[in-house]
Coordinates of C-alpha atoms and ligand atoms in Angstrom, one line a residue:
X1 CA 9.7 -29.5 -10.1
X2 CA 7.8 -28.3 -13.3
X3 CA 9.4 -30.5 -16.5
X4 CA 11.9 -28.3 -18.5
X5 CA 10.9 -28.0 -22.4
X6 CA 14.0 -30.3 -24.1
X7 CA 16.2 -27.0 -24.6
X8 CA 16.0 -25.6 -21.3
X9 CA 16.7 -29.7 -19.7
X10 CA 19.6 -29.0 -22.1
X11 CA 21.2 -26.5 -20.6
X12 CA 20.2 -27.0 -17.1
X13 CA 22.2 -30.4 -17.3
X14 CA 24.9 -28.2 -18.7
X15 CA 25.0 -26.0 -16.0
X16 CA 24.8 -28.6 -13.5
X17 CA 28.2 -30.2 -15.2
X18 CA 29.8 -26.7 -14.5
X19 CA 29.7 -27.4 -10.7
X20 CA 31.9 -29.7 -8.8
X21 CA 30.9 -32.7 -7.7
X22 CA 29.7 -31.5 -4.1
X23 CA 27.0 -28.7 -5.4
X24 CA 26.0 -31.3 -7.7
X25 CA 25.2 -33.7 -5.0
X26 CA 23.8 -31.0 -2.7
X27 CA 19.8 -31.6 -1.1
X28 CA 19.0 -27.7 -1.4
X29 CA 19.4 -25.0 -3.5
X30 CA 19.9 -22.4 -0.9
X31 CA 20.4 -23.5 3.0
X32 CA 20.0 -20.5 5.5
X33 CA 21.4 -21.7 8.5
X34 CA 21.6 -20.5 12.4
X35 CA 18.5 -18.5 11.8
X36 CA 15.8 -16.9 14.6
X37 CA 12.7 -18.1 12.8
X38 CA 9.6 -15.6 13.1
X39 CA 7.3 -17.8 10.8
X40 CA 4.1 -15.4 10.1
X41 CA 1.9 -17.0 12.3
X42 CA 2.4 -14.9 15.6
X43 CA 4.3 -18.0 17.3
X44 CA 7.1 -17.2 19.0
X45 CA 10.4 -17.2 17.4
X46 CA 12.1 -20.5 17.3
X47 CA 16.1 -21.6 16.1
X48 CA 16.3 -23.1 13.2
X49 CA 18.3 -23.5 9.5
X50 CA 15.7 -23.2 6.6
X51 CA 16.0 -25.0 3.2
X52 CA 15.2 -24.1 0.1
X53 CA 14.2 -25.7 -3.0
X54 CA 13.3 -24.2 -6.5
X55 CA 11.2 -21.9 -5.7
X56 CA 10.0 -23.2 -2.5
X57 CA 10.7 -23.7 0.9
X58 CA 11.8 -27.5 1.7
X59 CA 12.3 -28.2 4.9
X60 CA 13.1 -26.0 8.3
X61 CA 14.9 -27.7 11.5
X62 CA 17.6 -26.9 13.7
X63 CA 20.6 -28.7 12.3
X64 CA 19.3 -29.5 9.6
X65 CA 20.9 -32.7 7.7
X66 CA 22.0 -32.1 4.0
X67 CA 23.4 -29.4 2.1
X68 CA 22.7 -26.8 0.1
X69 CA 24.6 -25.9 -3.4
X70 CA 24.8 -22.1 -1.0
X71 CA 24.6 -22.3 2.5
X72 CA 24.5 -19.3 4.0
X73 CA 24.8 -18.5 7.6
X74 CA 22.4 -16.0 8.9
X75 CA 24.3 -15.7 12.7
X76 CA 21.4 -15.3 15.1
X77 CA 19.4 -13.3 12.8
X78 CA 15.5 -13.2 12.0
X79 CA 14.8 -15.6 9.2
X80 CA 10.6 -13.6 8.6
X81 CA 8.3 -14.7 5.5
X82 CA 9.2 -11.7 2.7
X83 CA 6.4 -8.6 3.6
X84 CA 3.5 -8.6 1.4
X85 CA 1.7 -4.8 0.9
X86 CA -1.2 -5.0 0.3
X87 CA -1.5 -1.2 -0.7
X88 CA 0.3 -0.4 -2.9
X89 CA 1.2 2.6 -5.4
X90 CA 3.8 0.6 -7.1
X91 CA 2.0 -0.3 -10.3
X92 CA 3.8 2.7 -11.8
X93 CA 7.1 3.2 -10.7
X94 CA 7.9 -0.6 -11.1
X95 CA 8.4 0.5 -14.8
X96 CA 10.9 2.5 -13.9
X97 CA 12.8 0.9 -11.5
X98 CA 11.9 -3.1 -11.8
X99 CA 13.9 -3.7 -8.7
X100 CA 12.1 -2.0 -6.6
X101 CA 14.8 -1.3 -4.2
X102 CA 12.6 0.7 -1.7
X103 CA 10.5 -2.3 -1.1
X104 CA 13.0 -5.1 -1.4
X105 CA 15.4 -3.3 1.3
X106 CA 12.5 -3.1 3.8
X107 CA 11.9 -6.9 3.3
X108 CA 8.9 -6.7 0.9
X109 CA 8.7 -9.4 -1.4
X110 CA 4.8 -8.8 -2.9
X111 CA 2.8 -5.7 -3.9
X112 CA -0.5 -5.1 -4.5
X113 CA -1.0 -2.6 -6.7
X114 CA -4.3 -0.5 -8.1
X115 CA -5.7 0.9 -4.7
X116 CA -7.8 3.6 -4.0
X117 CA -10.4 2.8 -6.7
X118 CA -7.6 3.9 -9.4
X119 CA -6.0 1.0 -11.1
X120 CA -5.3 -0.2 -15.1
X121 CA -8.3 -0.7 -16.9
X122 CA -8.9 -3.1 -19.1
X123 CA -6.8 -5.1 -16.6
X124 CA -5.7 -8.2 -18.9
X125 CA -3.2 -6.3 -20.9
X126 CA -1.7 -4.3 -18.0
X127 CA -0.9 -8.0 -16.2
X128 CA 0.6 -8.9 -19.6
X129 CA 3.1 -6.1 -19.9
X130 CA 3.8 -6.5 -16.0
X131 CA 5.0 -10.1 -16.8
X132 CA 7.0 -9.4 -19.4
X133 CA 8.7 -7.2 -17.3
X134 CA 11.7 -8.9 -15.4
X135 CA 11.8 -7.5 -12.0
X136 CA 12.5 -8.2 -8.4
X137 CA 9.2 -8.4 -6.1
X138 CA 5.7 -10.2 -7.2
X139 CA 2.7 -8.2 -7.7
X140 CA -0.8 -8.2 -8.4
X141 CA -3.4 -5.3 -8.6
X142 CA -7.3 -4.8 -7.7
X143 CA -9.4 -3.0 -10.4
X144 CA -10.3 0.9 -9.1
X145 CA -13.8 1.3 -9.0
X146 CA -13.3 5.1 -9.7
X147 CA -11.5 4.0 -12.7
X148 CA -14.3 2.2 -14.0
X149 CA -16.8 4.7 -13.2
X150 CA -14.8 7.6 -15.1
X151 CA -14.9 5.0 -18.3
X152 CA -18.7 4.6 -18.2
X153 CA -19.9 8.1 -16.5
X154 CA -17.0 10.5 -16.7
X155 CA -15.8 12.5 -14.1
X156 CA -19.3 13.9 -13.3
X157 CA -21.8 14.2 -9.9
X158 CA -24.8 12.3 -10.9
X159 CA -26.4 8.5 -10.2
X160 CA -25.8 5.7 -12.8
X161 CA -28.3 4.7 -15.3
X162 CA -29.3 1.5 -15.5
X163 CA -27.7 0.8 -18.7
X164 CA -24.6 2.3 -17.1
X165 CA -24.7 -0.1 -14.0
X166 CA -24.7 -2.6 -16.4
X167 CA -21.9 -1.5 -18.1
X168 CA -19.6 -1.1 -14.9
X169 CA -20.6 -4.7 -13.4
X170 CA -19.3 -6.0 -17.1
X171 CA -16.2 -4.0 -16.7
X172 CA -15.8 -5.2 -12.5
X173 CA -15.9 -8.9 -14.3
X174 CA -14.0 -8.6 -17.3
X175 CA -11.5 -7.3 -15.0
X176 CA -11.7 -10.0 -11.9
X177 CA -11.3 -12.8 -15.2
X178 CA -8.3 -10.7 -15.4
X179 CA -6.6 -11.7 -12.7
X180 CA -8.2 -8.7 -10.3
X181 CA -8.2 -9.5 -6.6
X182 CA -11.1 -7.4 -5.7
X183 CA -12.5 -4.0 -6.4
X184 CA -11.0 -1.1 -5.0
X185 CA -12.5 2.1 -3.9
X186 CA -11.2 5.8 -3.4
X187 CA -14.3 7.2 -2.1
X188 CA -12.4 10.5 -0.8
X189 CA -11.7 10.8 -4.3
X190 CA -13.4 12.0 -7.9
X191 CA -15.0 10.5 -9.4
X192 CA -15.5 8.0 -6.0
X193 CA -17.1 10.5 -3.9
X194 CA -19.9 11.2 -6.6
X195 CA -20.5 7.4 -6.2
X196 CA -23.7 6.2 -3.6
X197 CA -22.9 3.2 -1.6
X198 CA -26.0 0.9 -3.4
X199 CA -23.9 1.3 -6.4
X200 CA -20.5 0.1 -4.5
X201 CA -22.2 -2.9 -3.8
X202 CA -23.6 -3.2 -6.9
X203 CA -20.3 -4.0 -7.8
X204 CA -19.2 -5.5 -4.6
X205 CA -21.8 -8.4 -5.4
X206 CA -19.9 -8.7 -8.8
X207 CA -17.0 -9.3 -7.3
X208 CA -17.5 -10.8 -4.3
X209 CA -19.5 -13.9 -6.7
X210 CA -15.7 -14.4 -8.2
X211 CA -14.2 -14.8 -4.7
X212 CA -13.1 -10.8 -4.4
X213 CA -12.9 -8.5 -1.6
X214 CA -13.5 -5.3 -1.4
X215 CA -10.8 -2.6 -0.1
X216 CA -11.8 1.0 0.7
X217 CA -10.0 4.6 1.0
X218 CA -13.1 5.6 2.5
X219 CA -15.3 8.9 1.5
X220 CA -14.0 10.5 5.3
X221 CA -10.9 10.4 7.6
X222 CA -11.7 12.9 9.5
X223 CA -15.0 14.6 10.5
X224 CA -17.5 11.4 9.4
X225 CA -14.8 8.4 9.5
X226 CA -16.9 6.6 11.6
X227 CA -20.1 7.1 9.1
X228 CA -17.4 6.0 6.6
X229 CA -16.4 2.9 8.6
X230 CA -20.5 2.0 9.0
X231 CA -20.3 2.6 4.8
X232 CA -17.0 0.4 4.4
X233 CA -18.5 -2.4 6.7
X234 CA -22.5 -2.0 5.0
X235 CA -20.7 -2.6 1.9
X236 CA -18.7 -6.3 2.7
X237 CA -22.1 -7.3 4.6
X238 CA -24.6 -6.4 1.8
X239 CA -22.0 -6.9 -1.0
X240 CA -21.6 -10.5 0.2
X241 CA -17.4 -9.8 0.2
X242 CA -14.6 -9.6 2.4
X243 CA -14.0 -5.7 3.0
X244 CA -11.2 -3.4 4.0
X245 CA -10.5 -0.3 5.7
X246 CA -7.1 0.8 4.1
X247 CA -4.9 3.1 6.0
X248 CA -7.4 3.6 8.6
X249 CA -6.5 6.4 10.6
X250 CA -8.4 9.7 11.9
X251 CA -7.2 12.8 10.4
X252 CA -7.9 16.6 11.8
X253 CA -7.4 17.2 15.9
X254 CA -10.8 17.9 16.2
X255 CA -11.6 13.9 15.3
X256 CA -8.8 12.0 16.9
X257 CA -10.1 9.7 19.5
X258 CA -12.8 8.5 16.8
X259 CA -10.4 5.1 16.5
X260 CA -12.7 4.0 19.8
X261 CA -15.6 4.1 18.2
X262 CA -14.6 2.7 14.9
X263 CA -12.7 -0.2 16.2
X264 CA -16.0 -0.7 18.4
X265 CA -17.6 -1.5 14.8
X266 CA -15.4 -3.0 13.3
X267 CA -15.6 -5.9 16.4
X268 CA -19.1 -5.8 16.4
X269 CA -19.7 -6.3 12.6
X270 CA -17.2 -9.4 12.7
X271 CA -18.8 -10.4 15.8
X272 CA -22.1 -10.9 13.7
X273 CA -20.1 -11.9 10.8
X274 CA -18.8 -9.9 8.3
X275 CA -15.3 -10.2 7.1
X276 CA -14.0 -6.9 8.1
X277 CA -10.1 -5.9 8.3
X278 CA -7.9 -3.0 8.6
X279 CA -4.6 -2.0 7.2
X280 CA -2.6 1.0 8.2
X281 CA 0.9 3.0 7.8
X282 CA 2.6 3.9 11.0
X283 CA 3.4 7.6 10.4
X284 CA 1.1 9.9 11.4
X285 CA 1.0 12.1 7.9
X286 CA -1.3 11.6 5.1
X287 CA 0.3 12.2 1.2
X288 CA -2.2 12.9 -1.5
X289 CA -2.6 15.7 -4.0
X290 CA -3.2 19.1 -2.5
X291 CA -6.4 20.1 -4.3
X292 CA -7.8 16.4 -3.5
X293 CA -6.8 16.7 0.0
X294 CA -7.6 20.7 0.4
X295 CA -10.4 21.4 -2.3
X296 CA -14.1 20.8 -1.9
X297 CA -15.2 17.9 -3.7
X298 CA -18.1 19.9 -5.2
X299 CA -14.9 22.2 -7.3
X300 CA -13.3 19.2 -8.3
X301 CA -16.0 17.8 -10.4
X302 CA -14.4 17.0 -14.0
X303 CA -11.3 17.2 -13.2
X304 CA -8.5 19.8 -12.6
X305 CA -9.4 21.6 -15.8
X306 CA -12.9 22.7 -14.4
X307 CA -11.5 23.4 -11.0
X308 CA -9.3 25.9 -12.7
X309 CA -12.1 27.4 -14.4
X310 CA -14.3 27.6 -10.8
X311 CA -11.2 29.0 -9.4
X312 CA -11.5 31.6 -12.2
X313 CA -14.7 33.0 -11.4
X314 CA -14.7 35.5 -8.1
X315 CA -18.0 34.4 -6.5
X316 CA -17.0 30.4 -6.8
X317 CA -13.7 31.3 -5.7
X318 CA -15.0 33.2 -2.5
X319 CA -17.1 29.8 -1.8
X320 CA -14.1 27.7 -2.5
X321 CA -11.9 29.5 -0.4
X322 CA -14.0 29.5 2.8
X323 CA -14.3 25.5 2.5
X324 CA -11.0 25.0 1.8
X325 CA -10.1 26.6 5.5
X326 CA -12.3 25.0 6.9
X327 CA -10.7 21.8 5.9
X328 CA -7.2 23.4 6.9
X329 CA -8.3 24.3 10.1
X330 CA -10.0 21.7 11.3
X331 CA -9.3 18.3 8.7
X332 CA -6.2 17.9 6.3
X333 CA -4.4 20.9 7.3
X334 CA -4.0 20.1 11.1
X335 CA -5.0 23.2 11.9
X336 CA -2.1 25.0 10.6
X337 CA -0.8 26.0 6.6
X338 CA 2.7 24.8 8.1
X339 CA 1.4 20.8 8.5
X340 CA 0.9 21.0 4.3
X341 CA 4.3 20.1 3.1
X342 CA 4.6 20.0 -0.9
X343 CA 6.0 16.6 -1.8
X344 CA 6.2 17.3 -5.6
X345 CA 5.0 19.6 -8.3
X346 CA 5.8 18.5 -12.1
X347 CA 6.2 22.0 -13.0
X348 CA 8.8 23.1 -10.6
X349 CA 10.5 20.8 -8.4
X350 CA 12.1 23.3 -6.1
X351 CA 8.7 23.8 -4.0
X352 CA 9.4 20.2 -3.2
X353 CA 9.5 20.5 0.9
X354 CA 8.0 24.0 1.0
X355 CA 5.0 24.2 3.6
X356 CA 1.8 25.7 2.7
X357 CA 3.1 28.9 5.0
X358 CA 6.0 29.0 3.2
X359 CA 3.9 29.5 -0.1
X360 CA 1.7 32.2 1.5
X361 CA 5.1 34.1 1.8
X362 CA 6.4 33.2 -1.1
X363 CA 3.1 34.5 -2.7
X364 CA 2.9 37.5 -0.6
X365 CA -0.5 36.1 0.6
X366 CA -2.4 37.3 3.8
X367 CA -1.2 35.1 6.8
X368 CA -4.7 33.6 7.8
X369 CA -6.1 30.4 6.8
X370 CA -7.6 32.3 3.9
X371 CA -4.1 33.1 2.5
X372 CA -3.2 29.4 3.1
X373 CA -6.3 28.2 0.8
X374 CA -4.8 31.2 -1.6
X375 CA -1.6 29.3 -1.7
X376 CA -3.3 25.9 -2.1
X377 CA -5.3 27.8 -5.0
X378 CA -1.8 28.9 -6.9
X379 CA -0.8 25.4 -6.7
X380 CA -3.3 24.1 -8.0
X381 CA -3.8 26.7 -11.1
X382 CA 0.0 26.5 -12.1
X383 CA -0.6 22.6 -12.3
X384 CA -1.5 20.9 -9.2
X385 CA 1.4 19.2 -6.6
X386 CA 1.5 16.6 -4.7
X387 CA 1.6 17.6 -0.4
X388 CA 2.1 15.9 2.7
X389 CA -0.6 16.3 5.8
X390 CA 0.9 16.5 8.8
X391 CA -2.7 15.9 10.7
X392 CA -3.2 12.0 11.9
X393 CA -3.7 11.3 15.9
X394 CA -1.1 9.2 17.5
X395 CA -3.1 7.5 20.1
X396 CA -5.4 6.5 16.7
X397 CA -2.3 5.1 15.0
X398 CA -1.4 2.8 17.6
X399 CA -4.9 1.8 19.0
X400 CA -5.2 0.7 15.7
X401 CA -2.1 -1.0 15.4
X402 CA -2.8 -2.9 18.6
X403 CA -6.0 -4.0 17.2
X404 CA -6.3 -8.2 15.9
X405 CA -7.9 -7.5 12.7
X406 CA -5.0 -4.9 11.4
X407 CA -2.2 -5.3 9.2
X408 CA 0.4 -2.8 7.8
X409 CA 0.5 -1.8 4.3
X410 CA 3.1 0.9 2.8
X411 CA 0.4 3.2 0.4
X412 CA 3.6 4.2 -0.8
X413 CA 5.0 3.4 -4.5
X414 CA 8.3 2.3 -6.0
X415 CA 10.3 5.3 -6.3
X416 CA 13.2 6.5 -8.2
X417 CA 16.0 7.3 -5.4
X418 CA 16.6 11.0 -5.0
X419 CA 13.6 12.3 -7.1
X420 CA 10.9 14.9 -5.7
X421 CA 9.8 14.9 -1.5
X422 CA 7.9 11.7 -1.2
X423 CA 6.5 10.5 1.7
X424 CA 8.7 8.2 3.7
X425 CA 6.2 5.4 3.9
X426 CA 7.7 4.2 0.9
X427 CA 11.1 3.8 2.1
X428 CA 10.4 3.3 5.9
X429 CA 6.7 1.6 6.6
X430 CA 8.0 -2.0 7.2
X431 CA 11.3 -1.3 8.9
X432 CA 9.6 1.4 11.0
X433 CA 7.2 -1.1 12.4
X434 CA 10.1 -3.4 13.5
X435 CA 12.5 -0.5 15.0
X436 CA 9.7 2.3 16.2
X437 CA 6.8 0.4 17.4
X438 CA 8.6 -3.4 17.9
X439 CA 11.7 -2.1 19.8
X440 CA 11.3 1.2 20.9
X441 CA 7.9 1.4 22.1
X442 CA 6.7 -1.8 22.4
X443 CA 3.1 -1.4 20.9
X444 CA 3.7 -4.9 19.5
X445 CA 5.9 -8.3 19.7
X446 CA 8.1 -9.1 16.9
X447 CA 5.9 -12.0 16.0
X448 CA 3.0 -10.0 16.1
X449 CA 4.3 -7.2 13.8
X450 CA 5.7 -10.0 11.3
X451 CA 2.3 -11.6 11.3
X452 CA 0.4 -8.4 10.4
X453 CA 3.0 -7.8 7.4
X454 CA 3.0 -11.5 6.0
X455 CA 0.9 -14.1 6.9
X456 CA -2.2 -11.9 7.8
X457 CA -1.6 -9.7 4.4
X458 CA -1.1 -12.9 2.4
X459 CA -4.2 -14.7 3.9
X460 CA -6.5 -11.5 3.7
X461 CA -5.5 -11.4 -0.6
X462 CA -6.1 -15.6 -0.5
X463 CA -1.8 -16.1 -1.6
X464 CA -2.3 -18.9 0.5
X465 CA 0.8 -20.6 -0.4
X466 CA 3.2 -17.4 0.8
X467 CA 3.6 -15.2 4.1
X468 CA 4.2 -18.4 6.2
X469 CA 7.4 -20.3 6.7
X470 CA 6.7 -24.2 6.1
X471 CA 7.7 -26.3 4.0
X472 CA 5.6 -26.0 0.5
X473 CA 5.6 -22.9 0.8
X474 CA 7.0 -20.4 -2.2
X475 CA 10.2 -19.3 -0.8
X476 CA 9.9 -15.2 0.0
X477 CA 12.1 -14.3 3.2
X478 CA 13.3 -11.3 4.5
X479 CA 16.4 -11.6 7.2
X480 CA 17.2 -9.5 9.4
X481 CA 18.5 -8.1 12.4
X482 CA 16.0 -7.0 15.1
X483 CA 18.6 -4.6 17.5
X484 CA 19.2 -2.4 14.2
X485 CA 16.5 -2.6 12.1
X486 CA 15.8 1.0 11.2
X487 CA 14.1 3.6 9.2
X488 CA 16.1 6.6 8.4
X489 CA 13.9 8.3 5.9
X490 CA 12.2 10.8 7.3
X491 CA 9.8 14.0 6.0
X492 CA 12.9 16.3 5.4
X493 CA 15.2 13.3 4.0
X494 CA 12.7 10.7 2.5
X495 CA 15.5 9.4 0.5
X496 CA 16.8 6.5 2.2
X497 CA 17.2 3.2 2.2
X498 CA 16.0 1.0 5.8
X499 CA 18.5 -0.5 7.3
X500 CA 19.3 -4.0 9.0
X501 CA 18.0 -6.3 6.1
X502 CA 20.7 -8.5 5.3
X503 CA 19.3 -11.1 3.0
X504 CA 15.8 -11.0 0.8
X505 CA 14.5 -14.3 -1.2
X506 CA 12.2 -14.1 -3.4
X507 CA 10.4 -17.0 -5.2
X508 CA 13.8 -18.9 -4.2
X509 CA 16.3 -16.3 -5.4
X510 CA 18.5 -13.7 -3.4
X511 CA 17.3 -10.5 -4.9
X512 CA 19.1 -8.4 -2.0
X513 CA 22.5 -10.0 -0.5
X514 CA 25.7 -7.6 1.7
X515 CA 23.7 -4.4 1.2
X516 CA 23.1 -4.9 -2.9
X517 CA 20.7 -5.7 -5.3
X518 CA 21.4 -8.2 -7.5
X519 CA 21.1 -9.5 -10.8
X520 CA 18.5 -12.2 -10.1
X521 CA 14.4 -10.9 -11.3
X522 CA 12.5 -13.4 -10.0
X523 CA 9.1 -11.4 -9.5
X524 CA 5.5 -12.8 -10.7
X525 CA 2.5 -11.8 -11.7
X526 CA 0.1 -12.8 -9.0
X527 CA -3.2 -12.9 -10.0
X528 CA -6.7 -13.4 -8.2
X529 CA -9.0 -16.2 -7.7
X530 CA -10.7 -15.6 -11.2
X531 CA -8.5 -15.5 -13.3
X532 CA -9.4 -17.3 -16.9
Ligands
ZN1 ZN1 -5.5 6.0 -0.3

């Protein structure tokens, strides 16, 4: 135990006065007992009580001897280590709702936030306010790659200069001294798409010196995601870094299958070597912004502003438009206006759950894929919204989901109960896993689907003292009941809670106990291998 400062001793001894004699005397803090343990590794499940102490877990046995100031018996039930995402969208909404009920009721205990090449920049301060803020779950963040480019270069389609480079491998730096766990990239995205592969790794080497890795929304799901997996891997081998493909998955039915030949790589590159993993969500729609997801990359350049003001002028419109059904016919939109489901629009909240067919009605549009880009268009000029693709290949899911070197992560964020369309991952990922693709279908055991949402996740971010039960470690669990486990959010009704979690612990304290969130915030600030 960490000496108290003499105040604090002060009190605790007062406190400790204010129990009877029995709690006083107890060998644990907390005492789970009767529990199914699934301990992170992939091991079977074995009975056992579990102990903890402080903020750690003290000792694990079946009948085990001592007491605990609460005891709590868990019936039967799974006793996992809490989930850790390791995509997360979180860094936001944990602001506005620091108990992060979404997460903590499907069992997640850590999130990393800053994915997608998007994170706070400079870093330091961002981890400062983050600790002052009392809140449930831990989390950490990566630094965004794209953020760091649109600091030095803007939001603009050209190569680095040399004095620029510099610049950015300062900033990748400053930021891993921060407390980064890697460098992030959203190559799909702008300013990431404008970004060549040498200048990833520029700043892969950077990071991978300070013990980083390297996590990537690659530059193409669906027609060239397996060019983007040979980018994602060329980029951990020549970068000298662990790397990541994050939410692997192949998007437009003209592409799914791909997950064959993309896996194949990905065996073949760690066969020779290089520290490549995967992590996915188990739903097979995509959520981004519509005019990221629908628009050219080429119109996007600057920012929405100058998209607008390409969109204005008839003879870029006319190229737009062509492009952009193209990619609903044969990438993002499935193939059909009806697989684009607005999830939010700032300015008008009501389109939330309208399709990109419903729009071309709404709009009195031409019912082709033409009218759909049209619709997408409107959107995008009355301020832009936020859609949900309908377009990600099943068999791809779960041969990815079978495969060793995946884990699950949500993508999703902390979310503020009833507000706008979101996608379910949010609410759902890490129950759905358990109930959908555990007990329903069978794609995995229970132990393997705990492993690939603790252990693996913790291991693959180096938290090596969490996502394992054992002694030592910090004292994150998540207990629950495997027959009813469930996910009820869904696309029409994202707005619910999963079910079956009885009991979350996080850094030794029941943040989630009966159904409710309590009053305990014992979150930290996790922060990356360094940190100064
Ligand atoms: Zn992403």
């Amino acid at each position: 135990m960490r000496p108290y400062p003499a105040p604090l001793f002060a009190l605790a001894l007062l406190a400790a006065a204010a129990l009877p004699a029995a709690a006083q005397d107890a060998t644990y803090d907390l005492v789970l007992r009767n529990g199914r343990v699934v301990d992170g590794t992939g091991s079977p499940w074995y009975r056992a009580d579990v102990a903890v102490r402080g903020d750690q877990i003290a000792a694990i046995g079946p009948g085990l001897a001592g007491t605990g100031r609460r005891e709590i018996d868990v019936q039967g039930a799974v006793i996992a280590p809490g989930f850790v995402d390791v995509h997360s969208h979180g860094g936001g909404g944990i602001f506005a709702v620091p108990t992060a009920d979404n997460y903590i009721r499907q069992g997640v205990t850590t999130l990393i936030a800053g994915p997608d090449g998007s994170s706070a920049l400079p870093l330091g301060p961002w981890l400062d306010t983050l600790a002052a803020l009392p809140r449930t779950v831990n989390m950490g963040s990566m630094v965004g790659q794209g953020t760091i480019r649109a600091r030095v270069i803007g939001s603009v389609d050209r190569a680095a200069t040399g004095a620029e480079m510099e610049r950015m491998r300062a900033l990748a730096e400053e930021a891993m001294h921060d407390g980064a766990f890697g460098l992030s990239t959203g190559l799909f995205y702008v300013p990431g798409t404008f970004t060549s592969t040498e200048e990833v790794i520029e700043l892969a080497r950077v990071v991978g010196r300070l013990g980083g890795i390297h996590k990537s929304h690659m530059r193409d799901e669906a027609s060239g995601v397996v060019g983007s997996v040979r980018e994602t891997i060329r980029i951990g081998e020549e970068g000298g870094l662990p790397t990541q493909i994050t939410h692997h998955k192949v998007i437009g039915p003209g592409y799914w299958g791909a997950s064959e030949e993309t896996l194949r790589l990905v065996d073949e590159a760690r066969a020779r070597g290089v520290d490549v993993t995967i992590d996915q969500y188990p739903y097979t729609a995509s959520a981004t912004s519509i005019h990221a997801a629908l628009l050219p990359k080429w119109a996007q350049e600057g920012g929405l502003q100058e998209t607008r003001r390409r969109l204005a002028d008839p003879a870029q419109r006319a190229r737009i438009r062509d492009e952009t059904a193209r990619i609903i016919e044969l990438e993002r939109g499935g193939g059909n206006p009806d697989n684009v489901v607005v999830s939010s629009c700032g300015w008008d909240q009501t389109l939330a759950g309208r399709t990109l067919g419903d729009v071309v009605e709404m709009r009195g549009l031409e019912g082709s894929l033409q009218g759909a880009a049209e619709a997408a268009f409107w959107l995008t000029e009355q301020g832009g919204c936020g859609g949900i693709f309908h377009a990600i290949g099943e068999e791809d899911l779960l041969r990815i989901m079978r495969h060793p070197a995946s884990m699950i992560a949500s993508d999703g964020g902390v979310i503020v109960f009833g507000e706008a369309r979101p996608h379910p991952r949010s609410y759902g990922t890490f129950a759905r896993v358990l109930s959908e693709y555990v007990r329903e279908r069978g794609t995995l055991t229970l132990e393997e689907a705990v492993r690939k949402m603790s252990a693996f996740p913790a291991q693959r971010m180096g938290l090596h003292d969490r996502g394992v039960i054992r002694p030592g470690m910090a004292a994150d669990l998540a207990v629950f009941d495997a027959a009813r486990v469930r996910d009820p959010a869904t696309f029409a009704e994202p707005h619910q809670y999963a079910e079956g979690f009885s009991l979350v612990v996080v850094n030794g304290e029941i943040v989630l106990e009966n159904g409710r969130v309590t009053d305990a915030r014992p979150g930290r600030v996790l922060y990356g291998p360094a940190r100064r």
